[in-house]
Short mmCIF file of C-alpha atoms in Angstrom, two decimals:
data_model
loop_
_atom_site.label_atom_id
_atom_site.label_comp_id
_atom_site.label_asym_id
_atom_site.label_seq_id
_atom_site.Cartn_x
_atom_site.Cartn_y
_atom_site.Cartn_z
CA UNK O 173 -13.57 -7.94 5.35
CA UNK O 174 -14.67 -4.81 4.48
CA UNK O 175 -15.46 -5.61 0.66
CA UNK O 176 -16.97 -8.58 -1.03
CA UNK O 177 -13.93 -10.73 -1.84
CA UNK O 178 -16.14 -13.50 -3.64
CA UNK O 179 -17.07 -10.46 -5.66
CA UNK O 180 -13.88 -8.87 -6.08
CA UNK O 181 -12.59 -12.22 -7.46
CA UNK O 182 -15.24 -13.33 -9.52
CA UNK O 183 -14.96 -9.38 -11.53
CA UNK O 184 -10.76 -9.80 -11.72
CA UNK O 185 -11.25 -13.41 -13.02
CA UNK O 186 -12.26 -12.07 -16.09
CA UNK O 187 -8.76 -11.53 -16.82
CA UNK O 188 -6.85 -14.89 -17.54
CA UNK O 189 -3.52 -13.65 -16.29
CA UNK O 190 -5.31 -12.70 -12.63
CA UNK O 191 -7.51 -15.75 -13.03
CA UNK O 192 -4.50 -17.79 -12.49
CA UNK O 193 -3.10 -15.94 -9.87
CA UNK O 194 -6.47 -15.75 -7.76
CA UNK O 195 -6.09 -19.86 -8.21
CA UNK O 196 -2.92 -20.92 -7.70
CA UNK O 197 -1.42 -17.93 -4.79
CA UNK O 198 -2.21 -17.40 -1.36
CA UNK O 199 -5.61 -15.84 -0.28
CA UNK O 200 -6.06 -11.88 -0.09
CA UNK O 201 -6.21 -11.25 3.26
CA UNK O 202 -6.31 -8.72 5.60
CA UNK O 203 -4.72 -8.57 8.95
CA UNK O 204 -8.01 -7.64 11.55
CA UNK O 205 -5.67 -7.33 14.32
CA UNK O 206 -4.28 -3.82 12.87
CA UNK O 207 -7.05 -1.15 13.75
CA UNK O 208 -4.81 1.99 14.38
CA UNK O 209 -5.37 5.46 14.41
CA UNK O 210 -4.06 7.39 11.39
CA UNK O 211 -1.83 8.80 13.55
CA UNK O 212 -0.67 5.77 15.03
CA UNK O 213 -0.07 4.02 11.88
CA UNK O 214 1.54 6.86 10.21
CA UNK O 215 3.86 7.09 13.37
CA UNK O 216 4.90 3.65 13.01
CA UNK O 217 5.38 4.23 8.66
CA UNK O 218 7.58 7.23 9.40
CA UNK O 219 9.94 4.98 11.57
CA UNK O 220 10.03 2.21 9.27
CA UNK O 221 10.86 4.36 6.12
CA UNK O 222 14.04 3.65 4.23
CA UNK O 223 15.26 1.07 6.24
CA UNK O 224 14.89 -2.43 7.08
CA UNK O 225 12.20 -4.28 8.34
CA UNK O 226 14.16 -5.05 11.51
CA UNK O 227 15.97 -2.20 12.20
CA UNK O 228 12.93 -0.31 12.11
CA UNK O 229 11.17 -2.71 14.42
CA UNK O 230 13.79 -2.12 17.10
CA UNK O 231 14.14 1.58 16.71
CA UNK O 232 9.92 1.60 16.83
CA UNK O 233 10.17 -0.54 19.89
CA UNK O 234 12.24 2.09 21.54
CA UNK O 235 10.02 5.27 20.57
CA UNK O 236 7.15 3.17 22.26
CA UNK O 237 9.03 2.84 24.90
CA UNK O 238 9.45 6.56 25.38
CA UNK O 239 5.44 6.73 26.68
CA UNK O 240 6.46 5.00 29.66
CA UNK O 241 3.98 2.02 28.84
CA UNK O 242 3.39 -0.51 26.22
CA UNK O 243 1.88 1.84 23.07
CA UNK O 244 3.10 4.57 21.29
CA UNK O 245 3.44 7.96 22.77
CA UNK O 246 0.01 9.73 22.01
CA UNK O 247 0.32 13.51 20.32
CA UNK O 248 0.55 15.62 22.99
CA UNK O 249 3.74 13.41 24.99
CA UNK O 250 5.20 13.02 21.54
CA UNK O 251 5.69 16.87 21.16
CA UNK O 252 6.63 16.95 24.55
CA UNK O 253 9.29 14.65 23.78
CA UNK O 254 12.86 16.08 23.48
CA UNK O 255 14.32 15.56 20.27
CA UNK O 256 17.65 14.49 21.89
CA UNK O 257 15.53 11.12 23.53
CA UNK O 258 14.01 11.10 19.91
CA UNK O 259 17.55 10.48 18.58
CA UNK O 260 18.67 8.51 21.11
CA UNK O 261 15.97 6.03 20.35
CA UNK O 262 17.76 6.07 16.80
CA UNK O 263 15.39 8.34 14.62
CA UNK O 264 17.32 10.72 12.21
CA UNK O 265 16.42 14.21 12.21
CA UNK O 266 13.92 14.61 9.39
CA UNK O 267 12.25 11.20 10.86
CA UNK O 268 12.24 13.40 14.74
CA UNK O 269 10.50 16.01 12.99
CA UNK O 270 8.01 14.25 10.93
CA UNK O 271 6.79 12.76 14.49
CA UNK O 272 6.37 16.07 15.56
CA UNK O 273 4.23 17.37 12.57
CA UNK O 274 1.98 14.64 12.42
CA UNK O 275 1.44 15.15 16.19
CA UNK O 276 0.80 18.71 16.10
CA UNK O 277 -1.35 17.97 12.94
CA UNK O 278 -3.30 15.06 14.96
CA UNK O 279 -4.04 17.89 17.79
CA UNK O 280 -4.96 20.37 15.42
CA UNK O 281 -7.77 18.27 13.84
CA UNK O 282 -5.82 18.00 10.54
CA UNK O 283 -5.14 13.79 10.76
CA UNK O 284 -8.73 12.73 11.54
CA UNK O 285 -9.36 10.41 14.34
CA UNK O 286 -9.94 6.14 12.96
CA UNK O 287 -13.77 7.26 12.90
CA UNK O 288 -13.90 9.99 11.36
CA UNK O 289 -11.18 8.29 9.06
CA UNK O 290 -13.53 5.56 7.91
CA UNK O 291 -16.23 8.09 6.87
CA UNK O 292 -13.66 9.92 4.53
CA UNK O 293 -13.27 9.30 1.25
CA UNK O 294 -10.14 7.86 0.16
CA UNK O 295 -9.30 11.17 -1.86
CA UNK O 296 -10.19 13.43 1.20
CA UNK O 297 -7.57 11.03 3.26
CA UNK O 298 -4.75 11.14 0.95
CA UNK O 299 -5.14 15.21 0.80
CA UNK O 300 -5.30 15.51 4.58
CA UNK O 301 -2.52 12.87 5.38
CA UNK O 302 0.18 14.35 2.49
CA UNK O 303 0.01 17.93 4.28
CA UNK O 304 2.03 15.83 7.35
CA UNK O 305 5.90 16.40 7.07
CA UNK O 306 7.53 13.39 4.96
CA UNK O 307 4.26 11.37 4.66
CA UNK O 308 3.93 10.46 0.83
CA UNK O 309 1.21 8.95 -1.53
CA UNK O 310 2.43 5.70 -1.11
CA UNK O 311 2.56 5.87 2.62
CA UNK O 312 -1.41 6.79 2.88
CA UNK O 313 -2.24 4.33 0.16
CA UNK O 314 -0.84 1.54 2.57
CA UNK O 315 -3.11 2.71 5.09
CA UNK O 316 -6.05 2.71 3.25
CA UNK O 317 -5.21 -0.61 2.05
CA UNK O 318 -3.74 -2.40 5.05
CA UNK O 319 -5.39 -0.96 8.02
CA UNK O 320 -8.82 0.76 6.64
CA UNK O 321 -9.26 -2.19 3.81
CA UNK O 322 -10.54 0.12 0.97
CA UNK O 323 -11.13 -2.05 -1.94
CA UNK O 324 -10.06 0.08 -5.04
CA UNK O 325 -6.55 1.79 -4.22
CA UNK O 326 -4.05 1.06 -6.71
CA UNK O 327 -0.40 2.05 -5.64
CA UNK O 328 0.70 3.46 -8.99
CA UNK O 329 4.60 3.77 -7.74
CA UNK O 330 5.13 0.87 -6.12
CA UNK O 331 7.79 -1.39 -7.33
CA UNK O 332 6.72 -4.57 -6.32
CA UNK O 333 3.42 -3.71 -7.98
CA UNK O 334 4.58 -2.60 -11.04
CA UNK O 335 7.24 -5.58 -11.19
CA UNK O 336 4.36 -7.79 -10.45
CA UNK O 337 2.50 -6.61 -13.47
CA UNK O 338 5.25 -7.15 -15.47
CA UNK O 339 5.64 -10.65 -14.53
CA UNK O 340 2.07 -11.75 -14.54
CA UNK O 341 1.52 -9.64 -18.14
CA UNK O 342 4.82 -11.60 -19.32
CA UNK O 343 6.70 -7.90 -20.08
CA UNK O 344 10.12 -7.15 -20.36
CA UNK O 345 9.24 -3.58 -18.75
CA UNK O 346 8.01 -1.88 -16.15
CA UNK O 347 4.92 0.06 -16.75
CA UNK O 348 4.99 4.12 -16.03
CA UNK O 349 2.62 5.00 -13.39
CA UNK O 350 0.01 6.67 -15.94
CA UNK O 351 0.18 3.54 -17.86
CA UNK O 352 -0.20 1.46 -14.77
CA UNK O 353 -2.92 3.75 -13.63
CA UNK O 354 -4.81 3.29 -17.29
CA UNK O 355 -4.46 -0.35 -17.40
CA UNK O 356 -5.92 -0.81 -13.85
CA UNK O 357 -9.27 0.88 -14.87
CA UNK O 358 -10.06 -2.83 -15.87
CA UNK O 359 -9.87 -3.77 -12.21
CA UNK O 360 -11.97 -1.26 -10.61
CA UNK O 361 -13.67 -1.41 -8.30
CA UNK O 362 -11.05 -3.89 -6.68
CA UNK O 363 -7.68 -2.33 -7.31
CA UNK O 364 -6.61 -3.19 -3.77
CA UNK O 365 -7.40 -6.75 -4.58
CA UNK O 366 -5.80 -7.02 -8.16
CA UNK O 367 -2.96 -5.06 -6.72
CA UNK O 368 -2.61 -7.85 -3.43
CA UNK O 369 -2.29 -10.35 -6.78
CA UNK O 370 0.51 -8.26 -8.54
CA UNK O 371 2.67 -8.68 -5.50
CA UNK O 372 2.04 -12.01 -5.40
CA UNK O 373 3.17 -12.39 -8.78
CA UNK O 374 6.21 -10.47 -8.04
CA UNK O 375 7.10 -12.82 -4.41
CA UNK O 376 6.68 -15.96 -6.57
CA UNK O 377 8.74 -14.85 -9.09
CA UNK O 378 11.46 -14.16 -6.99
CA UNK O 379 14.37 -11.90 -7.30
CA UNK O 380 16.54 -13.16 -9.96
CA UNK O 381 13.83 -13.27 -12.32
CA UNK O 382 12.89 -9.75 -11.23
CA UNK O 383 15.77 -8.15 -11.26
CA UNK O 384 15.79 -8.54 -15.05
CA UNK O 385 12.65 -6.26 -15.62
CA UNK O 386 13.90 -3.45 -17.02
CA UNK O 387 13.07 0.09 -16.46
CA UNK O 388 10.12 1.57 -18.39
CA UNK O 389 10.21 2.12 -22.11
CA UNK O 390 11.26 5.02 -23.81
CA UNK O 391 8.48 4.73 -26.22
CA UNK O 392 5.97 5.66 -23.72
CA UNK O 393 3.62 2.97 -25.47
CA UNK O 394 -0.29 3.00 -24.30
CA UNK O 395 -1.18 0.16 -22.56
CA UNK O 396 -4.38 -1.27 -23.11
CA UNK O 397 -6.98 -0.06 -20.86
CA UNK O 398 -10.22 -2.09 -22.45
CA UNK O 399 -11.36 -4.12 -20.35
CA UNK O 400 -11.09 -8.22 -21.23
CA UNK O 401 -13.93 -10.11 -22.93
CA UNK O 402 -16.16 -11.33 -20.26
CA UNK O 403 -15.68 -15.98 -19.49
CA UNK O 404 -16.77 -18.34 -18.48
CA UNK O 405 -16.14 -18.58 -14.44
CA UNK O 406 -12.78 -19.76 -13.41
CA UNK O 407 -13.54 -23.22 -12.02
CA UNK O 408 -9.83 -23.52 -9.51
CA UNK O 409 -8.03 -26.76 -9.66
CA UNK O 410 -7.46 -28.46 -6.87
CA UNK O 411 -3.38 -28.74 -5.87
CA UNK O 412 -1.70 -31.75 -5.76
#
């Protein structure tokens, strides 16, 4: 782990709603078998955007494929690549050349290499990675989180995150992403963390609770950024 989890759990369980959480659903965990390249993992994110899980897996499969061994196709054989065998493998146009940025980006120096990645800040990633064709905020934020392991990214737009503070805050709403953003400043510096617990929140609750959440108020209330009166430790109980 890159971070201090004992210490990233002891800070969040100052809040009773995350206390709870922290006890009673699974472990945050990262997966220390995924240590791409930015350019690798953003490769893989731009196939598996806007579709599902397994379609993307196949159509991913195939692009590997293309390299003629059992990894994805490095920069220079991926602009090399025709865009017809790009297609074929079941990409769609804007996905063929998003590919092809981000490779000619990764040869240019632009996307940094996993070492020099590591020494970056995570502002200095995001503004690098977004210049790439049809990579997004939310795409770099789940490779700081899932494959770097920063500890205090806080994915302001996603909806499982925002659905999962609505459940474990008992709201009928969605927060807006500013008011997401103000209420995490309680939960620095282990967003990552408090975020892992909001889509926890939003798995257990399963959809046909979540599906009622509405959309977020027209009223554009503040939400309370203050940070929780310090407690006593949160002493888990043990399950049945």
């Amino acid at each position: 782990m890159p971070f201090d989890l004992s210490a990233a759990q002891t800070h969040l369980s100052q809040d009773g709603k995350l206390a709870d959480l922290i006890a009673t659903t699974a472990q945050f965990v990262l997966d220390e078998s995924v240590a791409n390249s930015p350019y690798e993992a953003l490769l893989e994110a731009i196939a598996y955007q806007s579709i599902s899980g397994k379609a993307a897996a196949t159509i991913y499969g195939r692009v590997r494929a293309l390299s003629g061994a059992d990894r994805a196709p490095s920069p220079v054989e991926m602009l090399k690549l025709r865009k017809t065998a790009l297609r074929k493998a079941g990409l769609s146009g804007a996905k063929v050349l998003a590919m092809k940025d981000l490779a000619k980006k990764t040869i240019e120096g632009v996307v940094p290499t996993r070492e020099q990645a590591e020494k970056m800040s995570d502002e200095e990633l995001v503004e690098r990675l977004v210049s790439v064709r049809g990579i997004g905020a939310w795409t770099v934020e789940m490779f700081l989180i899932f494959n770097l392991g920063r500890p205090d990214v806080l994915p302001i737009h996603d909806l499982g995150v925002k659905k999962g503070w609505s459940v474990a805050y008992g709201k009928k709403h969605m927060p807006t992403p500013k008011q997401l953003l103000a209420f995490g400043e309680r939960w620095r510096p282990y967003r990552t963390v408090a975020s892992w617990y909001m889509w926890r929140a939003f798995e257990r609750a399963g959809y046909k609770l979540t599906n009622k959440i509405r959309p977020p108020s027209k009223k554009r209330r503040k939400l309370k950024s203050h940070k929780p009166k310090s407690r006593a430790p949160y002493t888990a109980k043990p399950r049945s």
